[in-house]
XYZ file of C-alpha atoms in Angstrom:
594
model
C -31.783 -8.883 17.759
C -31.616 -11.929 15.886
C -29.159 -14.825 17.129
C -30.635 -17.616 15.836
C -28.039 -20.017 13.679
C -28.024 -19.977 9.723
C -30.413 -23.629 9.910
C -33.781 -22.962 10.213
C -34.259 -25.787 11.365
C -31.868 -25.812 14.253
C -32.131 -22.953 16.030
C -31.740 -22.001 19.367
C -31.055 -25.706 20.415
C -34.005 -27.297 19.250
C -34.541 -30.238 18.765
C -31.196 -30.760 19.192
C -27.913 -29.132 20.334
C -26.979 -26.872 17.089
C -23.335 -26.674 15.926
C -20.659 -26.876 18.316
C -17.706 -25.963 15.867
C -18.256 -22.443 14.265
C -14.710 -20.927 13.301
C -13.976 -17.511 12.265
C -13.508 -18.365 8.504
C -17.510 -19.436 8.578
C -18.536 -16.245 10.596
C -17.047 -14.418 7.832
C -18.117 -16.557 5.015
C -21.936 -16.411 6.407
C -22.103 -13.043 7.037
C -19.738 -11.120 4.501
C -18.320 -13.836 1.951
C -19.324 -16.457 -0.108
C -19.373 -20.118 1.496
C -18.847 -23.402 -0.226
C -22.595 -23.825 -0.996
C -22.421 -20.153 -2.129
C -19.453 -20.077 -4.497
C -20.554 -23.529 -6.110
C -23.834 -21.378 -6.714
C -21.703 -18.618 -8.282
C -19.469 -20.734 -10.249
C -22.387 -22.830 -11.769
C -24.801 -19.920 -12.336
C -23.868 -16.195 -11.909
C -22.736 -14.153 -14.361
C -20.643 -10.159 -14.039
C -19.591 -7.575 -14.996
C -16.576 -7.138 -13.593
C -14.299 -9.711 -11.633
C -11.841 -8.353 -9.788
C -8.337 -10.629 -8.530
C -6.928 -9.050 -4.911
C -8.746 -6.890 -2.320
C -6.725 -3.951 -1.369
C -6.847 -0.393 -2.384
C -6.959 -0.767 -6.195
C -9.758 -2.975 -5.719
C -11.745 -0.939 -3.334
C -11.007 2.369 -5.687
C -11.734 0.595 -8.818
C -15.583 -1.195 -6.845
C -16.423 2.005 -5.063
C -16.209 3.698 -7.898
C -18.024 1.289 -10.633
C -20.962 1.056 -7.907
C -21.518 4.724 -7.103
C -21.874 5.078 -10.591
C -23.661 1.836 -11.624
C -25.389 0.169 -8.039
C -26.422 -3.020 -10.498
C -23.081 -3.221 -11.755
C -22.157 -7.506 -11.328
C -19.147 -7.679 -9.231
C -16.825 -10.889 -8.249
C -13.697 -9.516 -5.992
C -10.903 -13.278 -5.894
C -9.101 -12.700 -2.672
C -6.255 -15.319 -2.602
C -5.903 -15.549 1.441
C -8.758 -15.366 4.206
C -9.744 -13.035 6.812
C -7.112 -11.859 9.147
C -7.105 -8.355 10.473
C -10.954 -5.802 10.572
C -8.641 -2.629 10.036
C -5.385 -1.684 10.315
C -3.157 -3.016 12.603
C -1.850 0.177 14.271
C -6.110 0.778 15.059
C -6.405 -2.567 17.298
C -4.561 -3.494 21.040
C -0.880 -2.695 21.108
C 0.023 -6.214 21.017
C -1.162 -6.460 17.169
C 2.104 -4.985 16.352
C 3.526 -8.009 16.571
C 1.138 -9.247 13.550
C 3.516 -7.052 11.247
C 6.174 -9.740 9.043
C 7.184 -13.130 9.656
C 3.861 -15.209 8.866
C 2.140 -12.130 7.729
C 4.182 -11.779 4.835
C 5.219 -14.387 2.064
C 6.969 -14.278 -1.164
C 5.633 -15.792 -3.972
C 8.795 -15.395 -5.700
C 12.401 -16.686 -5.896
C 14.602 -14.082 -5.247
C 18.120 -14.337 -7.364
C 21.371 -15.207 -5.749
C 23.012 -11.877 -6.729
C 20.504 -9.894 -4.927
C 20.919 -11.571 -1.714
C 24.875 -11.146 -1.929
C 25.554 -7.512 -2.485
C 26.618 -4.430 -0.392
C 23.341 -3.263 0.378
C 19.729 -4.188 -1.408
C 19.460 -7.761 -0.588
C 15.405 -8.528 -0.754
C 12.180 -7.034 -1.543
C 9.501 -6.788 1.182
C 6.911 -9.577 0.380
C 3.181 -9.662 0.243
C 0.401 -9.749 2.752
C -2.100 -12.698 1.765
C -5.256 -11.580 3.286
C -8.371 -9.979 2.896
C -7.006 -6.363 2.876
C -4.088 -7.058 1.899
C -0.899 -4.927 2.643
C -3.810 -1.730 3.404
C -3.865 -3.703 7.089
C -0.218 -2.779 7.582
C 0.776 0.274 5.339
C 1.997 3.560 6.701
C -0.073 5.673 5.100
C 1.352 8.344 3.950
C -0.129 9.546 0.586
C 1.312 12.697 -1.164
C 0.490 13.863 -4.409
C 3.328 13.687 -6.782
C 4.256 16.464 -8.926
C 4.371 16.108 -12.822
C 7.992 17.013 -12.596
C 7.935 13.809 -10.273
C 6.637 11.552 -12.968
C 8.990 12.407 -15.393
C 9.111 9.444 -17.946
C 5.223 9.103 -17.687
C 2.878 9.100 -20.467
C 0.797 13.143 -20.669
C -2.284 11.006 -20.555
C -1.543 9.490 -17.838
C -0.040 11.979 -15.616
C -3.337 13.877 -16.358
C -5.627 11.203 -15.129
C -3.901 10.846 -11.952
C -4.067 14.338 -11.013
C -7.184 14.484 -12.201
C -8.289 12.078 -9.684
C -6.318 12.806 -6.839
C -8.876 14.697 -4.980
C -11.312 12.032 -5.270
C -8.814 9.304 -4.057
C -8.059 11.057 -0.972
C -11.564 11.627 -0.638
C -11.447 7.618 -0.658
C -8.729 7.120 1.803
C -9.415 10.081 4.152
C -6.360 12.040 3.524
C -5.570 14.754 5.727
C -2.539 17.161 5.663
C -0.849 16.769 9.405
C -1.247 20.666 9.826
C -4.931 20.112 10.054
C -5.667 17.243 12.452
C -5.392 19.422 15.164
C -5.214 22.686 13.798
C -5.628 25.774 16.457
C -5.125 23.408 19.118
C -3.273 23.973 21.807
C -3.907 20.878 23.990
C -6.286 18.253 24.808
C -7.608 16.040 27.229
C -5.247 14.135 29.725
C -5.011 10.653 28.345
C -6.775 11.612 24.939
C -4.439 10.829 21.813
C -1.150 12.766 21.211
C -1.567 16.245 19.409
C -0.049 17.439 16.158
C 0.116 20.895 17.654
C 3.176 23.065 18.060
C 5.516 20.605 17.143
C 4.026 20.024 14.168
C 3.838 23.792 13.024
C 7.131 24.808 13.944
C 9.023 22.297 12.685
C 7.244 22.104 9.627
C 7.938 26.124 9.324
C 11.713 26.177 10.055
C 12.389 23.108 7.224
C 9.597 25.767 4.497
C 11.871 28.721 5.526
C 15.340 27.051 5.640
C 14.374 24.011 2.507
C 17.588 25.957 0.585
C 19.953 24.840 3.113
C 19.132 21.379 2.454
C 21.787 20.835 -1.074
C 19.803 18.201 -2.819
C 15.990 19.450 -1.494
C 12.990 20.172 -3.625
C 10.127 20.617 -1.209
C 8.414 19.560 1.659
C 4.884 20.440 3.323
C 2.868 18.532 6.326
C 2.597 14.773 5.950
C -0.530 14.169 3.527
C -2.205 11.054 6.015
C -4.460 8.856 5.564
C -5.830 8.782 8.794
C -9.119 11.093 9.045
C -12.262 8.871 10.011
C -15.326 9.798 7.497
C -17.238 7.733 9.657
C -17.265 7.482 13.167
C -17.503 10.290 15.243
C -15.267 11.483 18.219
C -12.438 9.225 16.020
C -10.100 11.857 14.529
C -6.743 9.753 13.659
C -7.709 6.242 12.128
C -5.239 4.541 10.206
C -7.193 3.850 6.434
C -6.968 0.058 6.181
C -9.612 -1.646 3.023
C -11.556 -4.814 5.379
C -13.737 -2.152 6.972
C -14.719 -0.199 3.658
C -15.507 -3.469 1.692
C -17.271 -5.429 3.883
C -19.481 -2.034 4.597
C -19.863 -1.640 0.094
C -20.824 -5.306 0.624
C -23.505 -4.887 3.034
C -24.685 -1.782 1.310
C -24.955 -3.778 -2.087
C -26.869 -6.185 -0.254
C -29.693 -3.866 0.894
C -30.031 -2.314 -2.873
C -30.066 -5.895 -3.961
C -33.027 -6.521 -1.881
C -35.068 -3.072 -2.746
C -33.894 -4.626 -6.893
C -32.260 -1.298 -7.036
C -28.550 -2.819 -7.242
C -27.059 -5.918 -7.270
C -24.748 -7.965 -4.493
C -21.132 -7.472 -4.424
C -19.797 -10.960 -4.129
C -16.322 -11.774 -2.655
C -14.749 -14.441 -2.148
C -12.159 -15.521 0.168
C -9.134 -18.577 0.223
C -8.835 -18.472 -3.767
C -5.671 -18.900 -5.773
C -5.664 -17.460 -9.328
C -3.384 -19.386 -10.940
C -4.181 -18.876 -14.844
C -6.265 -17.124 -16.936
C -7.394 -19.227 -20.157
C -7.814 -17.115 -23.013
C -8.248 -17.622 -26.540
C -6.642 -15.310 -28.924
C -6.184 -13.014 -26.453
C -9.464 -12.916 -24.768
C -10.099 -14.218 -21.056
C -12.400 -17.009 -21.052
C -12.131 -18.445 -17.873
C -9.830 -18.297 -14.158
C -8.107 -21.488 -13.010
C -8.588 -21.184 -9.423
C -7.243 -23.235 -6.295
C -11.080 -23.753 -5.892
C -12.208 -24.504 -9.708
C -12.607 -22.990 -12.844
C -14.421 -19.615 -12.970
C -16.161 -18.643 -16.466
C -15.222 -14.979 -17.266
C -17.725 -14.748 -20.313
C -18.622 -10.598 -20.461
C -16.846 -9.913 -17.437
C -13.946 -7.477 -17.659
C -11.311 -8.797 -15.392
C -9.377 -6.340 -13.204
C -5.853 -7.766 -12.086
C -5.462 -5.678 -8.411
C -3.233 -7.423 -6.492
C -0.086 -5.624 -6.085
C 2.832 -5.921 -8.759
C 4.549 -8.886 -8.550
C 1.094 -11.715 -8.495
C -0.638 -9.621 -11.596
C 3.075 -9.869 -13.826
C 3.142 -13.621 -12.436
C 0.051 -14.266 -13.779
C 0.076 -12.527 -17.448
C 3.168 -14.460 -17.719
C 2.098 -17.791 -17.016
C -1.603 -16.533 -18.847
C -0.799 -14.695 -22.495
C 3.248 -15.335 -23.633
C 1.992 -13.166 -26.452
C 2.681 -10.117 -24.105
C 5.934 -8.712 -24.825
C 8.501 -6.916 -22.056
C 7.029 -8.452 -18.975
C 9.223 -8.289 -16.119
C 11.761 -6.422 -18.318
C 11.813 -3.547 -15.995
C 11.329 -3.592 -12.248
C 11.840 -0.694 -9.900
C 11.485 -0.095 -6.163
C 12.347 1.844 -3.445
C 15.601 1.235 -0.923
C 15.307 2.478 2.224
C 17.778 4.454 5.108
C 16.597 4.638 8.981
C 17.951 7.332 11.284
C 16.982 8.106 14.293
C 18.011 11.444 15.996
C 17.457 13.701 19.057
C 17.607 17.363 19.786
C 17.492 18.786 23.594
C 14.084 20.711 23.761
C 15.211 23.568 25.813
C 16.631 24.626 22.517
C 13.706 25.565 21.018
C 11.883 29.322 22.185
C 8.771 27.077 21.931
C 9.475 24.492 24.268
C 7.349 25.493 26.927
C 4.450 25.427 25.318
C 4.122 21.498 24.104
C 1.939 19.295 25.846
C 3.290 15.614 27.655
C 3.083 14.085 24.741
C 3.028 15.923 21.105
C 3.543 14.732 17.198
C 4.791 16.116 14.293
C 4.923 14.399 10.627
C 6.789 16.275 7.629
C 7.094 15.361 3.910
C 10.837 16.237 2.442
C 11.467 15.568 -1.342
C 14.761 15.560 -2.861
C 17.119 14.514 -5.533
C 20.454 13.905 -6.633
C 21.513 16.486 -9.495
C 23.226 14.488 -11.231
C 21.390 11.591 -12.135
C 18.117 13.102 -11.552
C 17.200 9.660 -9.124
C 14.435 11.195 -6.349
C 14.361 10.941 -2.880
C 12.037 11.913 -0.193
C 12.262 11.765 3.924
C 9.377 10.541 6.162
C 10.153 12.537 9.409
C 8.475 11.952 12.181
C 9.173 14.014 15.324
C 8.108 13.012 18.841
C 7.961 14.570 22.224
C 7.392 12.748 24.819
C 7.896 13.302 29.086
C 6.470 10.239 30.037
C 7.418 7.583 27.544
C 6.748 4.904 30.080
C 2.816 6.272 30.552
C 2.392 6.985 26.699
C 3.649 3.655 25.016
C 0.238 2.574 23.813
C -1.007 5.971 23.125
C 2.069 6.904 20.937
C 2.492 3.535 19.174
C -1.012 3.547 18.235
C -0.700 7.105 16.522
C 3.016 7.330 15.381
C 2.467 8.255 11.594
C 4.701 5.899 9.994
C 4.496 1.635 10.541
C 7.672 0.728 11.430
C 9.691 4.076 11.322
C 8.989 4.268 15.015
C 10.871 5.402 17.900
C 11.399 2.130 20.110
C 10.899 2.762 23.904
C 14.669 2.196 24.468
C 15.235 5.397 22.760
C 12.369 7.334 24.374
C 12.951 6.274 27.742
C 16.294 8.104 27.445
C 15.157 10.907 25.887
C 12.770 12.338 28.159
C 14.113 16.133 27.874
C 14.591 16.040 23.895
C 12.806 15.806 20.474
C 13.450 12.139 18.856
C 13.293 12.508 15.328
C 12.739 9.094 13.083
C 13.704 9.521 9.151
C 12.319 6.890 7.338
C 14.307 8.167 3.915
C 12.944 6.551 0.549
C 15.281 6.360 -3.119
C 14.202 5.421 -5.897
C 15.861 2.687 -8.145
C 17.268 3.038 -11.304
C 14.591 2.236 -14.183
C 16.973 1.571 -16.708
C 19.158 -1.003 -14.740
C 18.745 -3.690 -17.523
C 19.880 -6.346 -14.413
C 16.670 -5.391 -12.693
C 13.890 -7.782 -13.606
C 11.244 -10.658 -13.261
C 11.531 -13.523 -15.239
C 9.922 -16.879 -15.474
C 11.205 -19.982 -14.279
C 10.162 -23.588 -15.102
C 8.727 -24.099 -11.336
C 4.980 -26.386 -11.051
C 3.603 -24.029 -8.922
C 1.973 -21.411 -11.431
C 1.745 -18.527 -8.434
C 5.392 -18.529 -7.548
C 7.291 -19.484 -10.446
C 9.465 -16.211 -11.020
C 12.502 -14.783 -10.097
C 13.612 -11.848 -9.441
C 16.878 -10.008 -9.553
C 17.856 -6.530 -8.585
C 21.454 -5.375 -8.625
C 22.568 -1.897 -7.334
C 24.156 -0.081 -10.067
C 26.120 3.695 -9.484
C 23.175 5.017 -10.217
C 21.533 4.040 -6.689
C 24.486 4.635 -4.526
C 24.388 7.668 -5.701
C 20.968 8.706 -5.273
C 21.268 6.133 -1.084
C 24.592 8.815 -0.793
C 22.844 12.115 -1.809
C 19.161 10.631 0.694
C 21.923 10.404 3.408
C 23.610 13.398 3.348
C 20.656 15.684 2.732
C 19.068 14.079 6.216
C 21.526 14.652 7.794
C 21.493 18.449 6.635
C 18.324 18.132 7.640
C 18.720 17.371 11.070
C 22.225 19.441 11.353
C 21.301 22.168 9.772
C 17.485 22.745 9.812
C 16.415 21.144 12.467
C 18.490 22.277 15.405
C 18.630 25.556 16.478
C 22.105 25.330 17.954
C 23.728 23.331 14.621
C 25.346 20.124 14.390
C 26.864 19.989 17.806
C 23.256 19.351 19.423
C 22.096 16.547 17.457
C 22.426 12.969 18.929
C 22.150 9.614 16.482
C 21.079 6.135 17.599
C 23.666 3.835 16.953
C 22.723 0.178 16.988
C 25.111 -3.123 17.279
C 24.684 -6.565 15.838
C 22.452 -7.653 18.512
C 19.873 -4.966 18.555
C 21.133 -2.565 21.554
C 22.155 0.909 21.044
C 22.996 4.049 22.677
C 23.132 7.675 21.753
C 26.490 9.485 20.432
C 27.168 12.431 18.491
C 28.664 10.936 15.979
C 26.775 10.270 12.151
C 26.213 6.177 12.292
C 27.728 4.542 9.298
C 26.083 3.430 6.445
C 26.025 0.115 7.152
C 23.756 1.169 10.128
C 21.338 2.807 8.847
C 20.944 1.187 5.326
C 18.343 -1.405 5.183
C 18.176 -4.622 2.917
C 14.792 -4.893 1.962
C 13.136 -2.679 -0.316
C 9.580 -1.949 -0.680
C 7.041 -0.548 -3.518
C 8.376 -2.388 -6.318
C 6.840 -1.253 -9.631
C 7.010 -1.176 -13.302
C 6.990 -4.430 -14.418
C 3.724 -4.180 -17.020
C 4.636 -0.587 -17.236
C 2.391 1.580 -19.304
C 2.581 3.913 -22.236
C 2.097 4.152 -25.987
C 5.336 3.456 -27.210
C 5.938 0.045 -28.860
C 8.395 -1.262 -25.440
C 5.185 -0.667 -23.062
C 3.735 -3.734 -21.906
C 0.288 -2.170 -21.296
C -1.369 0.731 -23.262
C -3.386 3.714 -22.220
C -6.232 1.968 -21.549
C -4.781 -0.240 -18.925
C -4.645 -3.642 -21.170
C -1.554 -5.877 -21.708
C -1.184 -5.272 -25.553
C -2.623 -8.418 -27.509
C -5.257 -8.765 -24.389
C -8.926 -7.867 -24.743
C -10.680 -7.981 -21.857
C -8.007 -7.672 -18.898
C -7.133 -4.795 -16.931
C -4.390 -3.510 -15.226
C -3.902 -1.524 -11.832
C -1.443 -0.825 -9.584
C 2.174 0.258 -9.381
C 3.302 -2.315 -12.015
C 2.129 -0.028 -14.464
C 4.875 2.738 -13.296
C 7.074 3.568 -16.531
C 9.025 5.104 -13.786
C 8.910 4.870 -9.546
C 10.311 8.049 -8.814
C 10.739 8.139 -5.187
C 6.924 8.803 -3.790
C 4.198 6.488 -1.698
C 2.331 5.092 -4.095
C -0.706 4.574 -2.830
C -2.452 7.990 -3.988
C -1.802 7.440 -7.371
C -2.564 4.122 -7.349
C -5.990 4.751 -6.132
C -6.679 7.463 -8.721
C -6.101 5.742 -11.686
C -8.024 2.985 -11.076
C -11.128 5.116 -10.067
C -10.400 6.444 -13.678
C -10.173 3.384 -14.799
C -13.390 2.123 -13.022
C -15.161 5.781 -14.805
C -13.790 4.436 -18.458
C -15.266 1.331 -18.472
C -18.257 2.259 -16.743
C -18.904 4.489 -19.486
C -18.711 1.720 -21.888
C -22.367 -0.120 -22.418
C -22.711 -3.233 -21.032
C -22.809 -6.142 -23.464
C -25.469 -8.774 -24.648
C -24.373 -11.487 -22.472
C -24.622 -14.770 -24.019
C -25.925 -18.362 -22.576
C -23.977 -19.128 -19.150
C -23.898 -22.871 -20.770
C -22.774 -21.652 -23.929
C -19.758 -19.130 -21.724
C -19.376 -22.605 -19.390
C -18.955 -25.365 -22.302
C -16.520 -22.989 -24.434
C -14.407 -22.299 -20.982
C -14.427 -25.841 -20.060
C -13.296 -27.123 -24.005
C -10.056 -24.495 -24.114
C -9.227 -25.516 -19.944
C -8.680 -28.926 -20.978
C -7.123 -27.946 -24.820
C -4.703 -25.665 -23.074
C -3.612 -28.312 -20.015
């Protein structure tokens, strides 16, 4: 076992005392990422294939993929923030839950004075700047839309995703909640909660009773990514993008040294702020750490929806209709509870059992979708279990709190984490540029509620609480229990619906569609993923959404950008020219353009 320090000549305390200062940054930087001796070395002399901006799932879909093909396929992956979390939160010590918002999340945007006064949407959820990116705190629940679910899309496009699903959930290690513990009736004292009966027979009574649920359109077991591909006697691991990259970048490493691949280079603390082009092709990356030459490379913008539409904005003003549409996802949280001894099955779950269910709706009328994250929880020892149960509840921060188990030792707590989509063709929705210095933050954004969304929030509403009312309990409405909270976070249990101001939250999250693609003249990116007038940048993630509907988007996500990584893969790899040619030319249109 080697322990020796990265000087040769001071090792092990001789001659002298070695470093006394390490810090976690240059653990990571000497073992997994480039240093500052490193990236000079890159900067000055390296030339790719591909440079990719962000390191969370698009990026790990789009590298996996370009690699398993293509091993000596040049990669650069810009992360903008360091190293924070190995995996996902929800995998680590109970007390990483407190991790989730406040410091962990920015927003590298100004948000517009009308959103922040109305009824109900008043924010969008921010971003998570570190390695990993918002895969370290995600919920991870990843179903395959339908194509009548991506109604508005482009044929092409709906084809490529579904094309690809398998093979993205392949990636992420998505597993339908029916089978994590399928046949199971129990297991061992203190061993994880089960998805057992619970799971099955709630799951049944919502497939054979989905009709009595008005504005309903399916449902099935919760499609999770949480199966572990690698490490056995792990069966419910929370998919998080850290562990899977640093393990590609080790991999690359050893086919680098047997020259059958080449290193997959990342690099951490690293602002893109601009992309230099000239007439319309990327020629270099103005960076918080220096200028990056792009020469060949095809750059791959995979860093969420807001930063990439940021960045073509402040990069190529030829690009037409950015920001022009936004869309996202508004969000209601109820929290329920049915006695147990009303279901004939009661007697047969365990201490502590799980159940996760899917529910997609819509309203009729406006054809806005909806869908329900339900979570369903038994649990006769709350106090025991707290760890057990926090660590495996399906959904982040739909979770039952121990206030609410604690009292409900003898029932079922049920936790509806119920997403709407917004309205697509709210012309007050958008991102636009504002005259601010700082090139990474100078947007703003503005989302107004129109009729359209109330009506699609009031339709979300009522058909969970037909869910719970009507479905759900055996014995009707007169058995279900709601969670009613005050102003100062306390609650108690009455059998009374909470209002909507209750249960309605402020903040929205999966915002899409700003560089939305398709072939018509509006899009702002084609069908091959480029911002129309660009040549040699790419697009991924769910700014290219011509329309949000109301599903995770995660899946789809993933898929297209493995097809993206299989279309330019197939594409032969240009003669690269001179590096001091690619460096000189960068370096003349930097300073022309400043």
């Amino acid at each position: 076992m080697k322990t020796s320090s990265s000087s040769p000549n001071f090792n092990y305390g001789y001659p002298t005392p070695g470093p006394q200062n390490p810090t976690g940054s240059k653990v990571m930087d000497h073992v997994f990422f480039l240093s500052h001796e490193g990236w000079k070395r890159v900067r000055e002399e390296e030339k790719f294939d591909f440079i990719i901006i962000g390191s969370s799932f698009c990026a790990l879909g789009f590298a996996d993929r370009i690699l398993e093909k293509d091993p000596s396929a040049r990669i650069l992956i810009i992360e903008r923030g360091p190293f924070f979390l190995p995996e996902h939160f929800q995998n680590l010590p109970l007390p990483f839950q407190r991790t989730l918002g406040g410091l962990s999340e920015t927003f590298p945007w100004t948000l517009s004075a009308s959103t922040l006064n109305q009824q109900y949407i008043k924010w969008q959820h921010g971003m998570v700047p570190f390695f990993g990116g918002r895969s370290t705190l995600w919920s991870a629940w990843c179903p395959r839309p339908t194509r009548d679910e991506m109604r508005g899309w482009p044929e092409e496009v709906i084809n490529a995703a579904h094309n690809y699903f398998e093979q993205a959930e392949k990636l992420l290690n998505v597993i339908s909640a029916n089978e994590i513990d399928k046949d199971q009736i129990a297991l061992p004292n203190g061993y994880r909660p089960i998805f057992g009966t619970l799971q099955k027979q709630l799951t049944a009574r919502l497939e054979e009773h989905l009709n009595m649920i008005e504005s309903a359109t399916r449902v099935m077991p919760a499609p999770l990514a949480v199966g572990s591909s690698t490490v056995k006697g792990i069966d419910f691991d929370k998919f998080s993008t850290p562990g899977p990259l640093l393990t590609l970048v080790m991999k690359q490493r050893q086919l680098a040294q047997q020259e059958k691949g080449a290193k997959l280079q990342i690099v951490t603390d690293c602002v893109v702020s601009r992309i230099v082009q000239q007439e319309g092709r990327a020629t270099a990356l103005e960076t918080s750490r220096g200028t990056v030459n792009v020469g060949d490379a095809k750059v791959i913008l995979a860093m969420g929806t807001l930063p990439p539409t940021t960045l073509i904005m402040n990069s190529f003003p030829q690009v037409a209709n950015v920001g022009r549409r936004f869309t996202a996802h508004f969000i209601s949280a109820i929290v329920a509870r049915i006695p147990r001894i009303d279901y004939e099955f009661n007697a047969e779950l365990g201490e502590l059992e799980l159940g996760a269910i899917y529910l997609a709706g819509e309203n009729k009328h406006t054809g806005g979708q909806y869908h329900i994250q339900l979570t369903a929880l038994s649990d006769r020892d709350p106090d025991k279990n707290a760890a057990t149960a926090a660590r495996h509840m399906p959904d982040v921060v739909a979770t039952a709190s121990i206030e609410q188990l604690q009292s409900s030792k003898d029932y079922i707590v049920f936790v509806c984490a119920v997403l709407g989509e917004t309205d697509y063709n709210n012309q007050n929705n958008w991102v636009r540029k504002t005259d601010g210095n700082e090139l990474d933050t100078n947007v703003l954004l503005q989302v107004e509620e129109n009729e359209n969304d109330l009506a699609v929030w009031d339709t979300m509403d009522e058909g969970t609480f037909q869910a719970l009312e009507r479905v759900l309990s055996p014995n009707g409405p007169n058995r279900v229990e709601y969670w009613h909270e005050d102003s100062n976070g306390s609650g108690t249990w009455k059998a009374s619906r909470p209002d909507q101001s209750e249960i309605r939250q402020p903040g929205m999250v999966h915002e899409g569609s700003t560089l939305y693609i398709g072939s018509d003249e509006e899009a702002v990116v084609g069908l091959d993923y480029r911002p129309k007038g660009v040549e040699n940048v790419y697009v991924t993630g769910a700014s290219l959404w011509p329309v949000s509907g109301s599903w995770n988007p995660t899946l789809t996500m993933v898929s297209l950008a493995q097809h993206l990584a299989d279309t330019l893969s197939k594409q032969p790899r240009p003669e690269s020219s001179s590096l001091e040619e690619g460096s000189l030319e960068a370096t003349k249109t930097s300073s022309a353009m400043s």
